[in-house]
PDB file of C-alpha atoms in Angstrom:
ATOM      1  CA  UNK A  21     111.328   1.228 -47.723  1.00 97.00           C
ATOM      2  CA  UNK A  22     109.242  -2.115 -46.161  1.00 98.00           C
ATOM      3  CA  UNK A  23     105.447  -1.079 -46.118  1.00 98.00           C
ATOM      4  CA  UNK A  24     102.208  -3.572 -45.288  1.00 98.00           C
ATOM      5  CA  UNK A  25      99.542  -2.477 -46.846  1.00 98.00           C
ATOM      6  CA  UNK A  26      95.976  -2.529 -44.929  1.00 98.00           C
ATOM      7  CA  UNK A  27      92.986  -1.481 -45.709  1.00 97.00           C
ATOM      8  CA  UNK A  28      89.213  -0.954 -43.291  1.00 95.00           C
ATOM      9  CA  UNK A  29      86.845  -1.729 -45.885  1.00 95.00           C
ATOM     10  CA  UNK A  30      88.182  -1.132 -48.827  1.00 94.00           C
ATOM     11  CA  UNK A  31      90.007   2.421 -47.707  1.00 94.00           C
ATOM     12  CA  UNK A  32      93.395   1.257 -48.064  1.00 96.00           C
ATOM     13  CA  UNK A  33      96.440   2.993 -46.989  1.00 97.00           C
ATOM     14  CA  UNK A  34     100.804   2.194 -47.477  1.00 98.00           C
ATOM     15  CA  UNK A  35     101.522   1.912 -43.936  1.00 98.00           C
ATOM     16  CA  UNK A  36     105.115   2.155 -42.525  1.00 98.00           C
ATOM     17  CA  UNK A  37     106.795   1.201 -39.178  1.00 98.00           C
ATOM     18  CA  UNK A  38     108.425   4.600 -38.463  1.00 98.00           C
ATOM     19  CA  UNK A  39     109.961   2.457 -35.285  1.00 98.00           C
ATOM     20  CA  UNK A  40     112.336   1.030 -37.705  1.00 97.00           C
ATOM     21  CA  UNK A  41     112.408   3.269 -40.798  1.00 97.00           C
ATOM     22  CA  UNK A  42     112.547   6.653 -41.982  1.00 96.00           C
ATOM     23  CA  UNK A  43     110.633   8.338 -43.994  1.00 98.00           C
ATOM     24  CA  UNK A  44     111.827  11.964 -44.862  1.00 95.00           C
ATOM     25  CA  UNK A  45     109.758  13.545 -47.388  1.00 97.00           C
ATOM     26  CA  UNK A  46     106.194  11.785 -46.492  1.00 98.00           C
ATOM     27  CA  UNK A  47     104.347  14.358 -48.809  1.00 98.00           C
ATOM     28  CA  UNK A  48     106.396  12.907 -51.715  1.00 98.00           C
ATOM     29  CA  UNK A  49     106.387   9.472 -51.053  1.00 98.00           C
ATOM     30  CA  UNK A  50     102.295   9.565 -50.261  1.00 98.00           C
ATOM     31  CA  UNK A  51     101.854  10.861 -53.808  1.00 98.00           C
ATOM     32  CA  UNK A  52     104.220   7.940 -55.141  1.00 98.00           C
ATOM     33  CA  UNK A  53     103.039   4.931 -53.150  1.00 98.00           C
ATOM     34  CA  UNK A  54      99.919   6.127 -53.938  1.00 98.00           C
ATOM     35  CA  UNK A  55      99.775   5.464 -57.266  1.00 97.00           C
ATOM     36  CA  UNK A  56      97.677   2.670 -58.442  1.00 96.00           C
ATOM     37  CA  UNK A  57      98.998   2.363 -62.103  1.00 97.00           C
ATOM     38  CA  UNK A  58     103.020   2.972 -61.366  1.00 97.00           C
ATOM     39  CA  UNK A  59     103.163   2.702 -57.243  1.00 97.00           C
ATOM     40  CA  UNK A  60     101.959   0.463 -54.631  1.00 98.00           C
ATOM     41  CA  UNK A  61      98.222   1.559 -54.914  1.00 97.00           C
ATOM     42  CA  UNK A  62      96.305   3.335 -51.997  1.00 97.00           C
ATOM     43  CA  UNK A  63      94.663   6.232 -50.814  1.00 95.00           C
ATOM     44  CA  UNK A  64      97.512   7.638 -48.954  1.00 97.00           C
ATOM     45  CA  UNK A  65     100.279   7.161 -46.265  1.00 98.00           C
ATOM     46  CA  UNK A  66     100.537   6.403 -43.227  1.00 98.00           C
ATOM     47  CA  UNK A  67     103.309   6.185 -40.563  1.00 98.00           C
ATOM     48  CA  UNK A  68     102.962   4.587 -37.334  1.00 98.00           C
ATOM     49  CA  UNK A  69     105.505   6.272 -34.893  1.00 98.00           C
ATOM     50  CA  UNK A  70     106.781   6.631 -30.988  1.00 98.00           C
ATOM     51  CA  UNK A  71     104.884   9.168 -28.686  1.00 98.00           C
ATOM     52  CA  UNK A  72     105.258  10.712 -25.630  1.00 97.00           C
ATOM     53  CA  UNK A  73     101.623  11.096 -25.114  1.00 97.00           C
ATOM     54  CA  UNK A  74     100.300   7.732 -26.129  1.00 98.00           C
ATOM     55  CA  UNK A  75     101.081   4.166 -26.831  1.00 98.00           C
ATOM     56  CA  UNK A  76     101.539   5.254 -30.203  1.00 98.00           C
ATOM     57  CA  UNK A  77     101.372   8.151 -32.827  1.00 98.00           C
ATOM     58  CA  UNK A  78     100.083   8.228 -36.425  1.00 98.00           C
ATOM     59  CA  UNK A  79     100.636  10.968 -39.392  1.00 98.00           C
ATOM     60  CA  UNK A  80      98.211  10.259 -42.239  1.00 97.00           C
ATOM     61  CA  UNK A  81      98.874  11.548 -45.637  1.00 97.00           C
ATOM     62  CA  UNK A  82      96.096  11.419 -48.540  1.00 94.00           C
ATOM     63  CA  UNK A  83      96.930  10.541 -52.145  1.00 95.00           C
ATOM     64  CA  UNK A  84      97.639  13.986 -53.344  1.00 96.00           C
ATOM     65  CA  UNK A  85     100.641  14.443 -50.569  1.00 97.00           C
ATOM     66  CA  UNK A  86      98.304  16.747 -48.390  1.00 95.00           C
ATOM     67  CA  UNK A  87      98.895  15.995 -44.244  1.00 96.00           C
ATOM     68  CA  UNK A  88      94.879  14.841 -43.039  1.00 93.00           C
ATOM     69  CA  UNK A  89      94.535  15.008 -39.560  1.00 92.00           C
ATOM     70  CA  UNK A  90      92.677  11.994 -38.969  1.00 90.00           C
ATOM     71  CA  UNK A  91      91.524   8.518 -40.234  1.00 92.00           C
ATOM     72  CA  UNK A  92      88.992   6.347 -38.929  1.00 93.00           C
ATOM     73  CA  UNK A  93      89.524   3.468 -41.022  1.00 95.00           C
ATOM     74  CA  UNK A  94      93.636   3.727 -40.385  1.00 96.00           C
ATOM     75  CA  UNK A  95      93.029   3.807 -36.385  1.00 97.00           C
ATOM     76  CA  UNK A  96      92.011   0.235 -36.404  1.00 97.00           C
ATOM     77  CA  UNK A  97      94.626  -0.883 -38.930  1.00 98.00           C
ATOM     78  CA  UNK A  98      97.149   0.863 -36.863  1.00 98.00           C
ATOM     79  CA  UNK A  99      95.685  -1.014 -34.185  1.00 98.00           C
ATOM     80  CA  UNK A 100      95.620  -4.370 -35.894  1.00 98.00           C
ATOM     81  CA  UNK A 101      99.208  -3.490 -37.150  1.00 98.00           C
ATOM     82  CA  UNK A 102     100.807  -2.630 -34.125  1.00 98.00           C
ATOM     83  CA  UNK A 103      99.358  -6.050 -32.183  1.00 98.00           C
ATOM     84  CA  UNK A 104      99.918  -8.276 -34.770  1.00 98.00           C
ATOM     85  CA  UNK A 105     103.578  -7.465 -35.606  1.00 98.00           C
ATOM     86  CA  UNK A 106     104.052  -7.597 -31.390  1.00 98.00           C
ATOM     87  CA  UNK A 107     104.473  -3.921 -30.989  1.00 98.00           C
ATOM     88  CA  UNK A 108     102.147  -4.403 -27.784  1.00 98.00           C
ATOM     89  CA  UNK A 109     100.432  -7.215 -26.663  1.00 97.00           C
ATOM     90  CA  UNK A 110      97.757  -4.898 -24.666  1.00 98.00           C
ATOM     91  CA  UNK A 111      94.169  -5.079 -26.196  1.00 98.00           C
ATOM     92  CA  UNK A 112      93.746  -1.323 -25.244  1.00 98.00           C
ATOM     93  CA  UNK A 113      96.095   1.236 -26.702  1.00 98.00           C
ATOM     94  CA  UNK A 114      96.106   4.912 -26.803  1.00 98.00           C
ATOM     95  CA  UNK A 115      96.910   6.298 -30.194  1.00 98.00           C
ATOM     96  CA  UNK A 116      98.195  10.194 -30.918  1.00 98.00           C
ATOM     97  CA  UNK A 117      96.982  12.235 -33.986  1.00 96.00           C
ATOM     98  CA  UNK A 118      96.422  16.190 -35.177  1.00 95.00           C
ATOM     99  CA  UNK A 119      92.978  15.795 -33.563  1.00 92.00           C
ATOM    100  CA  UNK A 120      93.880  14.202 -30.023  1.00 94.00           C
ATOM    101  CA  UNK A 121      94.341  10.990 -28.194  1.00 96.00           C
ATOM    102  CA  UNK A 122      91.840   8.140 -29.513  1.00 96.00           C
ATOM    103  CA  UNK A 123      91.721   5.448 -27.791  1.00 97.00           C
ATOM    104  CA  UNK A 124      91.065   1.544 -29.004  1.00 98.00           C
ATOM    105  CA  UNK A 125      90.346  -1.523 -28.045  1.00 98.00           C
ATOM    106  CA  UNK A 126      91.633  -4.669 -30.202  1.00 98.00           C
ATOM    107  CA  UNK A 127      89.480  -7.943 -30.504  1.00 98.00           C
ATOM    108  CA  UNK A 128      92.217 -10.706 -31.603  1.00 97.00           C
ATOM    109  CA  UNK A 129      91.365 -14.138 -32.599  1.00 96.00           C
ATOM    110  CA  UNK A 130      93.920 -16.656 -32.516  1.00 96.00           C
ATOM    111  CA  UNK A 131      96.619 -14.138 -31.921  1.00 95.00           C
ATOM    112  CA  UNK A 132      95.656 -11.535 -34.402  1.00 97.00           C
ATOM    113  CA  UNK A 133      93.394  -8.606 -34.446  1.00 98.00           C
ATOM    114  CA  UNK A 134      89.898  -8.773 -36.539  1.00 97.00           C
ATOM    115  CA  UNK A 135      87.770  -5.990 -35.632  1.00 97.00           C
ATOM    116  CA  UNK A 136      88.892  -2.817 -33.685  1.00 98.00           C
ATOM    117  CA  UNK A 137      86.700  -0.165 -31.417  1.00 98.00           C
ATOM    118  CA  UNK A 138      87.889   3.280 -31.206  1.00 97.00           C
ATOM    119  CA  UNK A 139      86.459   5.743 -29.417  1.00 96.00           C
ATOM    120  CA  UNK A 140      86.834   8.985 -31.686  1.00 95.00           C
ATOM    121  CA  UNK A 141      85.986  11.288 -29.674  1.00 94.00           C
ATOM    122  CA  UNK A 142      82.761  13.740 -29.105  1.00 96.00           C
ATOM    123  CA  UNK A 143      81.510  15.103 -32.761  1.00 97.00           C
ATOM    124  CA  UNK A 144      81.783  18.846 -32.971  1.00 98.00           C
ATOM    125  CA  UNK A 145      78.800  20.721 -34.845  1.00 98.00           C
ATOM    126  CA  UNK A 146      79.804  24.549 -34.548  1.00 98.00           C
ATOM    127  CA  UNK A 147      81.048  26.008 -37.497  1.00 98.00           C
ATOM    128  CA  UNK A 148      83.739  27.909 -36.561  1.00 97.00           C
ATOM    129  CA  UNK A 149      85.426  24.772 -35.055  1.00 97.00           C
ATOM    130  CA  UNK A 150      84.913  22.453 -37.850  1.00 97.00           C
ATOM    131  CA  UNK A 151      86.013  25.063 -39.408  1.00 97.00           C
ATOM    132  CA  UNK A 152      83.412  26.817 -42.219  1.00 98.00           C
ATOM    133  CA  UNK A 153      83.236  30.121 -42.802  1.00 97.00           C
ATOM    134  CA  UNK A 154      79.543  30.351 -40.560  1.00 97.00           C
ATOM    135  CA  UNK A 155      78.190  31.730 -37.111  1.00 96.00           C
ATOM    136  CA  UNK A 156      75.957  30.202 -34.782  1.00 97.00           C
ATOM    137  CA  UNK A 157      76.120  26.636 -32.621  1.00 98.00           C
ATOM    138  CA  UNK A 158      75.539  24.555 -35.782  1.00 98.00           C
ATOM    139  CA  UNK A 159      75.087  24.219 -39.398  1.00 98.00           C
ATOM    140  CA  UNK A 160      72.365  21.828 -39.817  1.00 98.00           C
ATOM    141  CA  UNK A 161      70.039  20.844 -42.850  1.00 98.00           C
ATOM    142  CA  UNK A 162      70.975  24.167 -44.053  1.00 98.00           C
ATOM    143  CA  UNK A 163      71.148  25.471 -47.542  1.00 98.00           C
ATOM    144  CA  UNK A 164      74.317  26.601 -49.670  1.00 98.00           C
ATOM    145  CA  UNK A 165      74.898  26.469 -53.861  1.00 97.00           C
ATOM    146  CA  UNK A 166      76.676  24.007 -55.028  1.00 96.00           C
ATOM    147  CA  UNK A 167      76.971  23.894 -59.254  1.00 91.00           C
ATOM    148  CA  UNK A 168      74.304  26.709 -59.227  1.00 94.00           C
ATOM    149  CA  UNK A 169      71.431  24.491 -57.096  1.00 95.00           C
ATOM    150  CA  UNK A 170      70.516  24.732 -53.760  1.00 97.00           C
ATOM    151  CA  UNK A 171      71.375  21.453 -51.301  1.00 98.00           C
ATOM    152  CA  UNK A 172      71.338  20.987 -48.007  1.00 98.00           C
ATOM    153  CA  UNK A 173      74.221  19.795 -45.820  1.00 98.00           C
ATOM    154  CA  UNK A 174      74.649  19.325 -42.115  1.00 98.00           C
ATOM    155  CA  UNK A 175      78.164  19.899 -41.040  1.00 98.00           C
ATOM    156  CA  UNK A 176      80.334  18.169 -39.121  1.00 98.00           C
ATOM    157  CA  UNK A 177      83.955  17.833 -37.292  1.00 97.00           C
ATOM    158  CA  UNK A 178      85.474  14.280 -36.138  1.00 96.00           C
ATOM    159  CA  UNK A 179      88.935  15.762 -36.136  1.00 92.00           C
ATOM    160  CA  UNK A 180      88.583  16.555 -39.639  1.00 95.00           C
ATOM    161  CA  UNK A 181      85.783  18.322 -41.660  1.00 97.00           C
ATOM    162  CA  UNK A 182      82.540  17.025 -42.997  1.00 98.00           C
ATOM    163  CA  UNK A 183      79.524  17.961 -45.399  1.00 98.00           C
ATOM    164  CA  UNK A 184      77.007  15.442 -45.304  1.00 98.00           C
ATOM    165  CA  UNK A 185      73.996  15.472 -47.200  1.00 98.00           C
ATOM    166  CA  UNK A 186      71.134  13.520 -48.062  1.00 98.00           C
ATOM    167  CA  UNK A 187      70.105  11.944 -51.659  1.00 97.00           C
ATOM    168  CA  UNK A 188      67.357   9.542 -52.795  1.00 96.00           C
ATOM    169  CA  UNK A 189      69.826   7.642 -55.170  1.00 97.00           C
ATOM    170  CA  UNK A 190      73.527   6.952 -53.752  1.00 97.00           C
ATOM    171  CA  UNK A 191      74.647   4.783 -56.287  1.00 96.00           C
ATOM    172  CA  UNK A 192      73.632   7.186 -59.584  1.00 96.00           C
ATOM    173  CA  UNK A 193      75.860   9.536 -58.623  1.00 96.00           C
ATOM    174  CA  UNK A 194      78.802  11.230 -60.749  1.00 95.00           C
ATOM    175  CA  UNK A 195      81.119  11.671 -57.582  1.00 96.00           C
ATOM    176  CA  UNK A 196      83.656  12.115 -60.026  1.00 96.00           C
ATOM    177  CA  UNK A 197      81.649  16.004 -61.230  1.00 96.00           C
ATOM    178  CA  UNK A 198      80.119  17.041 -57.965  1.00 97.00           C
ATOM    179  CA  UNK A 199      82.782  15.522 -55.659  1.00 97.00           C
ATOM    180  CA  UNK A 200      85.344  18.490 -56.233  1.00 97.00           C
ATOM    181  CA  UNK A 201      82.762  21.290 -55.787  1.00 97.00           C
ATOM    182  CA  UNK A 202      81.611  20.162 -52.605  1.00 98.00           C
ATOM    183  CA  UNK A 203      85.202  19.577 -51.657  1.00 97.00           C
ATOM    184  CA  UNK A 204      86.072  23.157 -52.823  1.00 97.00           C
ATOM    185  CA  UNK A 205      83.218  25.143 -51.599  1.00 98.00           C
ATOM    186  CA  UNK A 206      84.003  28.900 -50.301  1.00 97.00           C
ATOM    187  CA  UNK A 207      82.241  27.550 -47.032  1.00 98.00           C
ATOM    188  CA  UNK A 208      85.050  25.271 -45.798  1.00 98.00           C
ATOM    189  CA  UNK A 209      88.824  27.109 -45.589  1.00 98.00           C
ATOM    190  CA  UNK A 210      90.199  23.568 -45.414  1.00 96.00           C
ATOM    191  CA  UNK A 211      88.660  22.369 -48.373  1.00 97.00           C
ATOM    192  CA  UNK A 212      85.707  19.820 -46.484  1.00 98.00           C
ATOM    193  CA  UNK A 213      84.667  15.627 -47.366  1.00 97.00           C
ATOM    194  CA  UNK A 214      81.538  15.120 -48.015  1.00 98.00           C
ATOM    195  CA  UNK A 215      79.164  12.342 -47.487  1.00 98.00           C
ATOM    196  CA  UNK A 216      75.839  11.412 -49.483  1.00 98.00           C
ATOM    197  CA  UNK A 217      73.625   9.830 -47.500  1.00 98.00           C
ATOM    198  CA  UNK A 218      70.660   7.800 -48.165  1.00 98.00           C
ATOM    199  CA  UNK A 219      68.651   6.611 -44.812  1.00 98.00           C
ATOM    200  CA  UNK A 220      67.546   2.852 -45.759  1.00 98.00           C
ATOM    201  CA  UNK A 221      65.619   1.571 -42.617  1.00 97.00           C
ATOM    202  CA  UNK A 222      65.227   2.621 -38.495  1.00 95.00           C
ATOM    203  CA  UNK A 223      69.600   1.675 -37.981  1.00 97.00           C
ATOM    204  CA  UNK A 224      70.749   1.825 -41.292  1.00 98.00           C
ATOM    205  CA  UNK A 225      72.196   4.190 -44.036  1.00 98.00           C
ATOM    206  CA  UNK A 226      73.855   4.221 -47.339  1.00 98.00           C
ATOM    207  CA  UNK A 227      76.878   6.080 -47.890  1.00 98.00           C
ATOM    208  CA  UNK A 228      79.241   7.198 -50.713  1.00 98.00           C
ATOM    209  CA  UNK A 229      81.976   9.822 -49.866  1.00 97.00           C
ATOM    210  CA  UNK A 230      84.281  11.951 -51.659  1.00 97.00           C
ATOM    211  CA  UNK A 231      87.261  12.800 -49.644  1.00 95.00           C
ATOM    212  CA  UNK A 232      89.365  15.926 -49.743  1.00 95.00           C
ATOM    213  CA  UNK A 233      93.093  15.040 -50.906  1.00 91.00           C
ATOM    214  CA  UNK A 234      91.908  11.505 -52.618  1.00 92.00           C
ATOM    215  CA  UNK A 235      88.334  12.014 -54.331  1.00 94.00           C
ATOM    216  CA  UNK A 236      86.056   9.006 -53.912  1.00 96.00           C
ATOM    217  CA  UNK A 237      87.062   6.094 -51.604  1.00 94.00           C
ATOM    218  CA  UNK A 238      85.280   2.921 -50.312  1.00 93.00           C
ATOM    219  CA  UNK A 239      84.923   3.405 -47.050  1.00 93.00           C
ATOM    220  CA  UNK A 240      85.680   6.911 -44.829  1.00 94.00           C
ATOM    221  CA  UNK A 241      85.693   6.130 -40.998  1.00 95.00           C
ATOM    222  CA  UNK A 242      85.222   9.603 -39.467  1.00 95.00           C
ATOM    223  CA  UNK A 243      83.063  10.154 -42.521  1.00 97.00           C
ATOM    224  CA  UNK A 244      80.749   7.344 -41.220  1.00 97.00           C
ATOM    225  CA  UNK A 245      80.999   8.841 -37.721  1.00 97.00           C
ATOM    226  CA  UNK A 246      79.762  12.333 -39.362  1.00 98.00           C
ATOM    227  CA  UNK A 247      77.072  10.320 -41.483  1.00 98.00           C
ATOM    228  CA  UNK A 248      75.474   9.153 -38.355  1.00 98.00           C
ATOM    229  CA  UNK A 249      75.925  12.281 -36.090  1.00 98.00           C
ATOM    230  CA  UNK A 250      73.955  14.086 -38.802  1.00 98.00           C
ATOM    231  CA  UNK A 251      71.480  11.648 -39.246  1.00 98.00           C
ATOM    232  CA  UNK A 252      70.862  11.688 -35.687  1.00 98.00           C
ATOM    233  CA  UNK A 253      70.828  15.534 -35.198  1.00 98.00           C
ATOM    234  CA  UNK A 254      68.355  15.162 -38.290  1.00 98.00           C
ATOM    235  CA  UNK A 255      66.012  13.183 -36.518  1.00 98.00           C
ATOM    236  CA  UNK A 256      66.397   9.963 -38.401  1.00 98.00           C
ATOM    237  CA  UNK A 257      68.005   7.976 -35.237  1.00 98.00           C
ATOM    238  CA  UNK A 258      68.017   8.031 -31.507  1.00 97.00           C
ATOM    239  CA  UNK A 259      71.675   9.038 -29.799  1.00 97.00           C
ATOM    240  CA  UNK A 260      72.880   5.915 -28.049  1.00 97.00           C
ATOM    241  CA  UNK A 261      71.792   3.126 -30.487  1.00 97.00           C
ATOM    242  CA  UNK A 262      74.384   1.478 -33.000  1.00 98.00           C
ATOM    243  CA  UNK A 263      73.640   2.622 -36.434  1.00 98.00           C
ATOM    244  CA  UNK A 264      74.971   0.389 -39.648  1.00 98.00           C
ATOM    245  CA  UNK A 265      76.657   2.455 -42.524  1.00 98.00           C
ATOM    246  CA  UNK A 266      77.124   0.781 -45.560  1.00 98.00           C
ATOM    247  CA  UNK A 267      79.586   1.606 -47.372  1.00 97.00           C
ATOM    248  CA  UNK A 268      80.949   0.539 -51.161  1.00 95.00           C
ATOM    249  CA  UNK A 269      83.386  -1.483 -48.868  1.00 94.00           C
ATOM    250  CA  UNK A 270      81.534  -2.687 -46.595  1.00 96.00           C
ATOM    251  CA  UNK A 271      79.630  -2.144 -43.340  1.00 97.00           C
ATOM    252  CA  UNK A 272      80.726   0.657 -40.029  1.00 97.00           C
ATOM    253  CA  UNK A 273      79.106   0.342 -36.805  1.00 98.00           C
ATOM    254  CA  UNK A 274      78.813   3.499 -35.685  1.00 98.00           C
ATOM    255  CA  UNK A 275      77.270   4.755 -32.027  1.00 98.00           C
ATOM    256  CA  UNK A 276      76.260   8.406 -31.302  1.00 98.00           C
ATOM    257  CA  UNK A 277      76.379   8.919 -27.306  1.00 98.00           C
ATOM    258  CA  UNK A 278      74.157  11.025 -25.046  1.00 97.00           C
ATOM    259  CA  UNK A 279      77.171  12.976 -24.064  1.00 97.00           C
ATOM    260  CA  UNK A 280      78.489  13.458 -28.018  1.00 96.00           C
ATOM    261  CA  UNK A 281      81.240  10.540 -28.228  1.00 97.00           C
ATOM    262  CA  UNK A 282      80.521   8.769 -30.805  1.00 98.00           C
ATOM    263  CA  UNK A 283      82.431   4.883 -30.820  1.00 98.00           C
ATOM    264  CA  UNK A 284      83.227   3.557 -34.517  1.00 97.00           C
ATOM    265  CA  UNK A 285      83.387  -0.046 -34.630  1.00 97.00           C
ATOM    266  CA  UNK A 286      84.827  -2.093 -37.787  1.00 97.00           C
ATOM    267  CA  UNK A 287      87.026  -4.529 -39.093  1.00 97.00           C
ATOM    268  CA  UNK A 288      90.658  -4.334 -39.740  1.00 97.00           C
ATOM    269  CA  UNK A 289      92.951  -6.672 -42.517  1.00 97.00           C
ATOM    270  CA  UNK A 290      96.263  -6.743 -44.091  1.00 98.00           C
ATOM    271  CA  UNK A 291      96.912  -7.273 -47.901  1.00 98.00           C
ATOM    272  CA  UNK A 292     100.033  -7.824 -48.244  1.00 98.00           C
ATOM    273  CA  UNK A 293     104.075  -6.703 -47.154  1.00 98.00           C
ATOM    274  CA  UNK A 294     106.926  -5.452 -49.484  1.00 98.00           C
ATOM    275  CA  UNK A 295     109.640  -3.005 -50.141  1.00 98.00           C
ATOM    276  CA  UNK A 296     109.178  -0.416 -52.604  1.00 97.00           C
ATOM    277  CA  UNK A 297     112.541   1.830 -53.852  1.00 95.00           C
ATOM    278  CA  UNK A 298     111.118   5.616 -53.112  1.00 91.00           C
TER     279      UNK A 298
END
């Protein structure tokens, strides 16, 4: 099987041109390309395929062989991918996944794709379509028990749900120990990522997030999308001004509109091709 492998700041995915091969068990071969000691090394799979209802479609799997429905980070290396290796030579694209149409637009220099916008739709805040097990319009800076203490989240949907709550030390955290309750909590059906959040200045938070399906990663796209919804819906941050997330691999621009879209901007790189026997 060829594969490139990309990665958004430092969330790096196996990603495969389903145009020319075939991948038939995808929930295997995530788990096995995955692998950072005996595979390739990522946080998951991704194939980039035909559509009939966009330019082009994506499946995403996480590290663990579980089918996500979306990716920030892997929208703008699809992007990147699909320009550079002359798939299209349009600088907007429309791209299919298990949460809708998003929709980018490319910014090449000298013939090959840098940074990527993607519009990722409008944020969804009540529970039952995130989904958590909750009534009402939204689930904001409210309680729940997590390891037998009471913290508060705000949840949030961009295609995929989110927990995000607020620390005053990021980078002291054992992710590793909390990560998996959070990700397990009776609250969230689907099993839910979760983002700790630490607000820096008036545009800018810190991030760490432990994903559902992979643990800990270095950057989460819709994650930072969720970070900054919250944030905003928390008062920290007006809607319609660009908000830097830092994450452990680098920085997300991240914009929260009046009408709820929020627009993700970031970079995009490749590390290297290969073949891999699966």
């Amino acid at each position: 099987m060829k594969f490139t492998k990309m990665q958004g700041i430092g969330n790096d995915y196996i990603y495969v041109n389903c145009f020319e091969e075939k991948v038939s068990d995808p929930e295997r071969v995530s788990q096995i390309v995955s692998d950072r000691h005996f595979g390739i090394g990522g946080d998951g799979l991704v194939l980039i395929m035909p559509s009939d209802k966009a330019d082009f479609r994506m499946r995403m799997f996480n590290a663990d062989g579980s089918e996500g429905n979306m990716c920030g980070n892997a929208t703008r290396c699809i992007g990147k991918y699909v320009y550079d290796n002359g798939l299209t030579d349009k600088t907007e694209i429309t791209l299919e996944t298990r949460s809708g149409i998003k929709y980018l637009t490319l910014y090449p220099e000298n013939g090959k794709v840098k940074t990527v916008l993607v519009n990722m739709g409008k944020a969804i805040l009540k529970p039952s379509d995130i989904p958590m097990n909750a009534e009402g319009d939204s689930f904001i800076n409210k309680p729940i028990e997590v390891s037998g203490k009471e913290v508060f989240i705000t949840a949030v949907s961009m295609g995929n749900p989110h927990a995000v709550t607020y620390v005053e030390d990021v980078d002291g955290l054992e992710l590793e120990k909390i990560g998996p309750e959070y990700e397990n909590h009776p609250l969230f059906p689907e099993r839910v990522n979760t983002e700790f959040i630490k607000v820096l200045d008036s545009h800018t938070i810190q991030m760490r997030v432990w994903e559902r399906g992979s643990g800990e990663t270095w950057a989460c796209g819709t994650g930072a999308c969720a970070a900054a919804v919250a944030s905003v819906e928390n008062g920290y941050f007006k809607r319609g001004e660009e908000i830097t997330v830092k994450l452990r691999g680098g920085d997300l621009f991240i914009t929260y509109k009046e009408d709820g879209t929020v627009l993700m901007r970031g970079p995009a790189k490749t590390v290297f091709t290969g073949e891999i026997d699966v």
